[in-house]
């Protein structure tokens, strides 16, 4: 339903025909950890102190602790979507990739989830990955069950999508008589790519297409169990992802065409993603909206739908439940800010997108598949204004033609920088991440 070719998505297509497809939906970051923090807290990730990807490298005497790579995670003082719903009587479960801190105080059971099964970070963060350049070797890839390591993954990840899905379906069945919240963040299509035997080699798009077809199957399994248990009419189902395609991996990375660039960038291809929502009798069938919305809007929207209390800490999300129900025709979100790391790089307001001057990596070679080290070129963009209603690919800079628009957007940017900052030292409303003062050992392979 978003125009992709080479693989079949009959379950997602059916979901769109039964619900609402968003064309202008944004994630909080062009990379995974901050994007997931934004989704679960309803905040720009800079507000909650997770501006970049968290890594599990072993701490040793050669590692600079000031880089904070092994000691950070989601601040336990933040209220997650799971904590909000659990306080309202919901059973909560997460099955899949977490990537918001792998030490105990950061894991899901300490963030409002009753159950957790999955990998604590990306499926490529395993022994041997980037071995020539890594300052410290990666530990074994641990499959977590609650707070404990269930087992260490070998090089075969072909059953991950199926296993996560079966765990989520089982959770739904066990909680069919209770209000429940299921968070199912699949490890793939993050590389490395694997599909189970049933899907391996079945698409026209190689292993990437196989992976997407299996994720589509997963969506179908979730919707099927809801229908079988007569829960469909009372359940909101949301499908989206955490960032744009990893273009440097070529055919293994996906595509955001006609959007510009992909993962790691604040262009549309990095943060505008698919989103489909289904809720029979509440969301009109086959509805399509070009209104702006974001993953940071999900927490306040779900709070409104469920009658849950919002977090006491300030959030950035807005309630779009009226847009879902059709009571409102416009979204309350009329602007969105694009950060990479601590730097504010762009703003969208209505159909205008203004980029401040910033650097980015542009992929110039993409034919090596599922291996690291493909080529890209460091590029720069000047102060640039794009009219997304006419130029979704961000190709024609019209800043000189619309100086008043540029001036207005720069004022909005200045106000946001005053609030959240655009470097690590500034920003009055920025809250700290979960900084672990003393290193806590975990039973990973070879010690950690």
Coordinates of C-alpha atoms in Angstrom, one line a residue:
X1 CA 0.0 0.0 0.0
X2 CA 3.0 2.3 0.1
X3 CA 4.1 1.3 -3.5
X4 CA 6.8 -1.3 -2.8
X5 CA 7.4 -4.0 -5.3
X6 CA 9.0 -7.4 -5.3
X7 CA 7.4 -8.8 -2.1
X8 CA 3.8 -9.4 -1.0
X9 CA 2.2 -7.7 2.0
X10 CA -1.4 -9.0 1.9
X11 CA -1.9 -8.6 5.7
X12 CA -0.6 -5.1 5.8
X13 CA -2.7 -4.2 2.7
X14 CA -5.7 -5.7 4.4
X15 CA -5.0 -3.8 7.6
X16 CA -4.9 -0.5 5.6
X17 CA -8.2 -1.4 3.9
X18 CA -9.7 -1.9 7.3
X19 CA -8.2 1.2 8.9
X20 CA -6.1 4.3 8.4
X21 CA -2.9 4.8 6.4
X22 CA -0.7 7.7 7.3
X23 CA 1.4 9.3 4.5
X24 CA 3.2 11.9 6.7
X25 CA 4.1 10.0 9.8
X26 CA 7.5 10.6 11.6
X27 CA 9.6 8.8 14.1
X28 CA 11.6 10.7 16.7
X29 CA 15.0 9.9 15.3
X30 CA 16.7 8.5 12.2
X31 CA 18.4 5.8 14.4
X32 CA 17.0 3.1 16.7
X33 CA 17.6 3.7 20.4
X34 CA 16.4 7.4 20.4
X35 CA 13.5 6.5 18.1
X36 CA 12.4 3.8 20.6
X37 CA 12.8 6.2 23.5
X38 CA 10.6 8.7 21.7
X39 CA 7.9 6.1 21.1
X40 CA 7.7 4.8 24.7
X41 CA 8.0 8.2 26.4
X42 CA 6.1 10.6 24.1
X43 CA 9.2 12.9 24.0
X44 CA 11.8 14.0 21.6
X45 CA 14.7 11.7 22.6
X46 CA 16.9 14.7 23.3
X47 CA 14.5 15.7 26.2
X48 CA 15.0 12.3 27.8
X49 CA 18.7 12.2 27.2
X50 CA 19.0 9.4 24.6
X51 CA 20.3 11.2 21.5
X52 CA 22.1 8.3 19.8
X53 CA 22.4 4.5 19.6
X54 CA 23.3 2.6 22.7
X55 CA 26.1 0.0 22.4
X56 CA 27.0 -3.1 24.5
X57 CA 30.8 -3.1 24.2
X58 CA 32.5 -4.6 27.2
X59 CA 33.9 -2.1 29.6
X60 CA 37.7 -2.4 29.9
X61 CA 40.7 -0.2 30.7
X62 CA 41.0 1.0 27.1
X63 CA 37.4 2.2 26.9
X64 CA 36.8 5.9 27.6
X65 CA 33.9 6.0 30.1
X66 CA 33.1 9.6 29.0
X67 CA 31.7 8.1 25.8
X68 CA 29.0 6.6 28.1
X69 CA 28.3 3.7 25.7
X70 CA 27.9 0.9 28.3
X71 CA 26.5 2.9 31.1
X72 CA 23.4 4.5 29.6
X73 CA 19.8 3.6 29.2
X74 CA 16.3 4.9 29.5
X75 CA 16.1 6.9 32.7
X76 CA 14.0 4.9 35.3
X77 CA 12.4 8.3 36.3
X78 CA 10.7 8.6 32.9
X79 CA 7.1 7.2 32.6
X80 CA 6.9 4.8 29.7
X81 CA 3.7 3.9 27.8
X82 CA 3.9 0.5 29.6
X83 CA 4.0 2.1 33.1
X84 CA 1.2 4.4 32.2
X85 CA -1.0 1.5 31.1
X86 CA 0.0 -0.8 33.9
X87 CA -1.1 1.8 36.4
X88 CA -4.5 1.6 34.7
X89 CA -4.8 -2.2 35.1
X90 CA -3.3 -3.3 31.8
X91 CA -1.2 -6.4 31.4
X92 CA 2.0 -5.4 29.5
X93 CA 4.4 -7.4 27.4
X94 CA 7.3 -6.8 25.0
X95 CA 8.6 -9.4 22.6
X96 CA 11.6 -8.4 20.4
X97 CA 14.3 -5.8 20.3
X98 CA 14.6 -3.5 23.3
X99 CA 17.7 -1.3 22.7
X100 CA 17.1 1.1 25.6
X101 CA 19.9 -0.2 27.9
X102 CA 21.0 -3.7 28.6
X103 CA 21.7 -3.4 32.4
X104 CA 19.1 -4.5 34.8
X105 CA 17.7 -1.1 35.8
X106 CA 17.1 -0.2 32.1
X107 CA 15.5 -3.5 31.0
X108 CA 11.7 -3.7 30.3
X109 CA 10.6 -5.3 33.6
X110 CA 11.9 -2.2 35.4
X111 CA 10.1 0.1 32.8
X112 CA 6.5 -1.1 33.3
X113 CA 6.4 -4.4 31.4
X114 CA 5.2 -7.6 33.1
X115 CA 6.9 -9.8 30.5
X116 CA 9.9 -9.5 28.3
X117 CA 11.5 -11.9 25.8
X118 CA 13.9 -10.7 23.2
X119 CA 17.3 -9.2 22.3
X120 CA 18.4 -6.3 24.5
X121 CA 19.9 -4.5 21.5
X122 CA 20.4 -4.8 17.7
X123 CA 20.9 -8.2 16.1
X124 CA 24.1 -7.1 14.5
X125 CA 25.8 -6.3 17.9
X126 CA 27.3 -9.8 18.1
X127 CA 30.9 -11.3 18.3
X128 CA 32.8 -10.7 15.1
X129 CA 30.9 -7.7 13.9
X130 CA 33.2 -4.9 12.9
X131 CA 36.0 -6.8 14.7
X132 CA 38.8 -4.9 12.8
X133 CA 37.7 -1.5 14.0
X134 CA 35.8 -2.0 17.3
X135 CA 37.7 -0.8 20.3
X136 CA 36.2 -3.6 22.3
X137 CA 34.8 -6.9 21.2
X138 CA 31.1 -7.5 21.4
X139 CA 29.8 -10.0 23.9
X140 CA 27.6 -12.9 22.9
X141 CA 24.2 -11.9 21.6
X142 CA 21.9 -12.7 24.6
X143 CA 18.3 -13.7 24.3
X144 CA 16.6 -12.3 27.4
X145 CA 13.7 -13.8 29.3
X146 CA 12.7 -11.2 31.9
X147 CA 15.8 -10.0 33.6
X148 CA 17.8 -13.2 32.9
X149 CA 19.8 -14.4 29.9
X150 CA 17.8 -17.4 28.5
X151 CA 20.5 -18.4 26.0
X152 CA 23.1 -16.9 23.6
X153 CA 22.2 -16.6 20.0
X154 CA 24.3 -18.5 17.4
X155 CA 24.8 -17.2 13.9
X156 CA 21.4 -18.5 12.8
X157 CA 18.6 -15.9 13.5
X158 CA 16.1 -17.4 11.0
X159 CA 13.5 -18.1 13.8
X160 CA 13.5 -14.7 15.4
X161 CA 10.5 -13.2 13.7
X162 CA 8.5 -16.4 14.2
X163 CA 9.5 -16.8 17.8
X164 CA 8.7 -13.2 18.7
X165 CA 5.3 -13.5 17.1
X166 CA 4.4 -16.7 18.8
X167 CA 5.3 -15.2 22.2
X168 CA 3.1 -12.2 21.5
X169 CA 0.2 -14.4 20.4
X170 CA 0.5 -16.5 23.5
X171 CA 0.5 -13.4 25.7
X172 CA -2.7 -12.2 24.0
X173 CA -4.3 -15.6 24.6
X174 CA -3.4 -15.6 28.2
X175 CA -4.7 -12.1 28.8
X176 CA -7.8 -12.3 26.6
X177 CA -10.0 -11.4 29.6
X178 CA -7.8 -8.5 30.7
X179 CA -7.0 -5.2 29.1
X180 CA -3.5 -5.7 27.6
X181 CA -0.7 -3.8 25.8
X182 CA 1.6 -5.7 23.5
X183 CA 4.8 -4.1 22.1
X184 CA 6.2 -6.3 19.3
X185 CA 9.4 -4.6 18.0
X186 CA 10.9 -7.1 15.5
X187 CA 14.7 -7.3 15.2
X188 CA 14.5 -7.3 11.4
X189 CA 14.7 -5.8 8.8
X190 CA 17.7 -4.4 10.6
X191 CA 20.7 -6.3 9.2
X192 CA 21.7 -9.1 9.3
X193 CA 18.7 -10.5 7.5
X194 CA 17.2 -13.9 8.1
X195 CA 13.9 -15.6 7.3
X196 CA 12.5 -18.9 8.4
X197 CA 12.3 -21.8 6.1
X198 CA 8.7 -21.1 5.1
X199 CA 9.7 -17.6 3.8
X200 CA 13.3 -18.0 2.8
X201 CA 13.7 -17.6 -1.0
X202 CA 10.0 -16.9 -1.6
X203 CA 10.0 -13.3 -2.7
X204 CA 11.2 -11.6 -5.8
X205 CA 13.4 -9.2 -3.8
X206 CA 15.8 -11.6 -2.2
X207 CA 16.3 -12.0 1.5
X208 CA 15.0 -8.4 2.2
X209 CA 11.7 -9.3 0.5
X210 CA 11.6 -12.6 2.4
X211 CA 12.0 -10.8 5.7
X212 CA 9.3 -8.3 4.9
X213 CA 6.9 -11.1 3.9
X214 CA 7.5 -12.8 7.2
X215 CA 6.9 -9.6 9.1
X216 CA 3.7 -9.3 7.1
X217 CA 2.8 -12.8 8.2
X218 CA 3.4 -11.7 11.8
X219 CA 1.0 -8.8 11.4
X220 CA -1.6 -11.3 10.1
X221 CA -1.0 -13.6 13.1
X222 CA -1.7 -10.8 15.5
X223 CA -4.9 -9.7 13.8
X224 CA -6.0 -13.3 13.4
X225 CA -5.8 -14.1 17.2
X226 CA -7.6 -10.8 18.0
X227 CA -10.4 -11.9 15.6
X228 CA -10.5 -15.5 16.9
X229 CA -10.8 -14.3 20.5
X230 CA -13.5 -11.7 19.6
X231 CA -11.2 -8.9 20.7
X232 CA -10.8 -7.2 17.3
X233 CA -13.4 -4.5 17.8
X234 CA -11.9 -3.4 21.1
X235 CA -8.3 -3.4 20.1
X236 CA -6.2 -0.6 18.5
X237 CA -3.4 -2.1 16.3
X238 CA -0.6 0.1 15.1
X239 CA 2.1 -0.9 12.6
X240 CA 5.1 1.3 12.0
X241 CA 8.9 1.2 12.2
X242 CA 11.8 3.0 13.9
X243 CA 13.7 4.8 11.1
X244 CA 14.2 4.9 7.4
X245 CA 16.1 2.3 5.3
X246 CA 19.8 1.6 5.8
X247 CA 20.8 2.5 2.3
X248 CA 24.5 1.5 2.7
X249 CA 23.4 -2.1 2.6
X250 CA 21.9 -1.9 -0.9
X251 CA 19.3 -4.5 -1.6
X252 CA 19.5 -5.6 2.1
X253 CA 18.6 -2.1 3.3
X254 CA 15.3 -1.3 1.6
X255 CA 14.2 1.9 -0.1
X256 CA 12.3 5.1 0.8
X257 CA 11.9 6.3 -2.7
X258 CA 10.7 9.0 -3.7
X259 CA 11.9 10.4 -0.3
X260 CA 15.5 11.7 0.0
X261 CA 18.2 9.6 1.7
X262 CA 17.5 7.2 4.6
X263 CA 18.6 6.1 8.0
X264 CA 21.1 8.4 9.9
X265 CA 19.7 11.5 8.1
X266 CA 17.1 14.0 8.9
X267 CA 15.8 14.1 5.4
X268 CA 12.3 12.7 4.8
X269 CA 13.8 9.3 4.0
X270 CA 15.4 9.0 7.4
X271 CA 12.3 9.8 9.6
X272 CA 9.1 9.6 7.5
X273 CA 7.9 6.0 7.8
X274 CA 4.9 3.8 7.1
X275 CA 2.2 3.8 9.7
X276 CA -1.1 1.9 9.6
X277 CA -3.7 1.9 12.4
X278 CA -6.7 -0.3 12.6
X279 CA -9.5 -0.1 15.2
X280 CA -12.9 -1.4 13.8
X281 CA -15.9 0.8 14.4
X282 CA -13.7 3.6 15.5
X283 CA -11.3 4.2 12.6
X284 CA -13.0 4.5 9.2
X285 CA -12.2 1.8 6.7
X286 CA -9.7 2.5 3.9
X287 CA -9.1 6.0 5.3
X288 CA -5.9 7.9 4.3
X289 CA -4.6 10.9 6.0
X290 CA -1.8 13.3 5.0
X291 CA -2.0 15.0 8.3
X292 CA 1.3 15.2 10.2
X293 CA 1.7 12.8 13.2
X294 CA 4.6 11.0 15.0
X295 CA 5.4 8.2 17.3
X296 CA 5.8 10.8 20.0
X297 CA 2.0 11.3 19.7
X298 CA 1.2 7.7 20.5
X299 CA 1.5 7.9 24.2
X300 CA -0.9 10.8 24.8
X301 CA -3.3 9.4 22.2
X302 CA -3.4 6.0 23.9
X303 CA -3.7 7.8 27.3
X304 CA -6.8 9.6 25.9
X305 CA -8.3 6.4 24.5
X306 CA -7.8 4.4 27.7
X307 CA -8.4 7.1 30.2
X308 CA -4.9 6.7 31.6
X309 CA -3.0 9.5 33.4
X310 CA -0.3 11.3 31.5
X311 CA 3.2 11.3 32.8
X312 CA 4.0 14.1 35.3
X313 CA 7.1 15.0 33.3
X314 CA 6.6 17.3 30.3
X315 CA 6.1 15.4 27.0
X316 CA 6.2 16.5 23.4
X317 CA 3.5 14.3 22.0
X318 CA 0.0 15.4 21.1
X319 CA -3.4 13.6 21.3
X320 CA -4.4 12.5 17.8
X321 CA -7.4 10.4 18.9
X322 CA -9.8 12.8 17.3
X323 CA -8.1 12.3 13.9
X324 CA -8.4 8.6 14.3
X325 CA -12.1 8.6 15.1
X326 CA -12.9 11.2 12.5
X327 CA -14.2 13.7 15.0
X328 CA -11.4 16.0 13.8
X329 CA -10.2 16.3 10.2
X330 CA -6.8 17.9 11.1
X331 CA -4.0 16.9 13.3
X332 CA -3.0 19.0 16.3
X333 CA 0.6 18.6 15.2
X334 CA 1.5 21.5 13.0
X335 CA 5.3 21.3 13.4
X336 CA 8.0 18.7 14.0
X337 CA 11.7 19.1 14.8
X338 CA 14.4 16.9 13.4
X339 CA 17.4 16.2 15.6
X340 CA 20.5 14.1 14.9
X341 CA 22.3 13.5 18.1
X342 CA 22.2 16.7 20.0
X343 CA 22.0 18.9 16.9
X344 CA 18.7 20.3 15.7
X345 CA 19.0 20.1 11.9
X346 CA 15.6 20.8 10.5
X347 CA 11.9 21.7 11.1
X348 CA 8.7 20.9 9.3
X349 CA 5.8 23.3 9.7
X350 CA 2.7 22.5 7.6
X351 CA 4.2 21.7 4.2
X352 CA 7.4 23.7 4.7
X353 CA 10.6 21.9 5.6
X354 CA 13.6 24.0 6.5
X355 CA 17.1 22.5 6.9
X356 CA 19.8 24.3 8.8
X357 CA 23.3 23.9 7.3
X358 CA 24.5 20.4 8.3
X359 CA 26.5 17.5 7.1
X360 CA 25.3 14.0 6.2
X361 CA 26.5 10.8 4.5
X362 CA 25.2 10.2 1.0
X363 CA 25.5 6.6 -0.2
X364 CA 27.3 6.4 -3.5
X365 CA 27.7 2.6 -3.7
X366 CA 25.1 0.1 -2.8
X367 CA 25.7 -3.3 -4.3
X368 CA 27.6 -5.3 -1.7
X369 CA 24.6 -6.6 0.2
X370 CA 24.8 -7.8 3.8
X371 CA 28.3 -6.7 4.7
X372 CA 29.8 -3.7 6.4
X373 CA 32.1 -1.2 4.7
X374 CA 30.2 0.1 1.7
X375 CA 31.0 3.5 0.3
X376 CA 29.4 6.8 1.1
X377 CA 30.4 10.4 0.7
X378 CA 30.3 13.1 3.3
X379 CA 28.0 15.8 2.0
X380 CA 26.8 19.2 3.1
X381 CA 23.5 21.0 2.8
X382 CA 23.1 24.7 3.0
X383 CA 20.2 26.6 4.6
X384 CA 17.4 25.1 2.5
X385 CA 13.7 25.4 2.3
X386 CA 11.5 22.8 0.6
X387 CA 7.8 22.7 -0.2
X388 CA 6.9 19.1 0.6
X389 CA 3.5 19.4 -1.1
X390 CA 5.3 19.9 -4.4
X391 CA 8.7 18.4 -3.7
X392 CA 8.6 15.4 -1.3
X393 CA 12.1 14.5 -2.5
X394 CA 13.6 17.7 -1.1
X395 CA 15.3 18.5 -4.3
X396 CA 14.5 22.2 -5.0
X397 CA 15.7 24.8 -2.5
X398 CA 13.2 27.7 -2.5
X399 CA 14.6 29.7 0.4
X400 CA 15.4 32.7 -1.7
X401 CA 11.8 32.8 -3.0
X402 CA 10.2 32.7 0.4
X403 CA 12.4 34.7 2.9
X404 CA 9.5 35.4 5.2
X405 CA 8.8 31.6 5.6
X406 CA 12.5 31.1 6.3
X407 CA 12.5 33.8 8.9
X408 CA 9.4 32.4 10.7
X409 CA 10.8 28.9 10.8
X410 CA 14.1 30.1 12.1
X411 CA 12.3 31.8 15.0
X412 CA 10.6 28.5 15.8
X413 CA 14.0 26.8 15.7
X414 CA 15.5 29.4 18.0
X415 CA 12.7 28.8 20.5
X416 CA 13.2 25.0 20.4
X417 CA 17.0 25.4 20.8
X418 CA 16.3 27.6 23.9
X419 CA 14.1 24.8 25.3
X420 CA 16.0 21.6 24.3
X421 CA 19.4 22.9 23.1
X422 CA 21.4 21.9 20.1
X423 CA 24.4 20.6 21.8
X424 CA 25.0 18.4 24.9
X425 CA 25.5 21.4 27.3
X426 CA 22.4 23.5 26.6
X427 CA 18.7 23.3 26.9
X428 CA 16.8 24.1 30.1
X429 CA 14.1 21.4 29.6
X430 CA 16.4 18.5 28.7
X431 CA 16.3 15.7 31.3
X432 CA 19.2 13.3 32.0
X433 CA 19.4 9.8 30.6
X434 CA 19.8 6.9 33.1
X435 CA 23.5 7.4 33.9
X436 CA 24.9 4.4 35.8
X437 CA 27.5 5.6 38.3
X438 CA 28.9 2.2 39.1
X439 CA 29.3 -0.5 36.5
X440 CA 27.1 -3.5 37.1
X441 CA 28.2 -6.9 35.9
X442 CA 25.9 -9.0 33.7
X443 CA 26.3 -12.7 32.8
X444 CA 27.2 -12.2 29.2
X445 CA 29.7 -14.5 27.5
X446 CA 33.3 -14.0 28.6
X447 CA 32.1 -11.5 31.3
X448 CA 31.2 -7.9 30.6

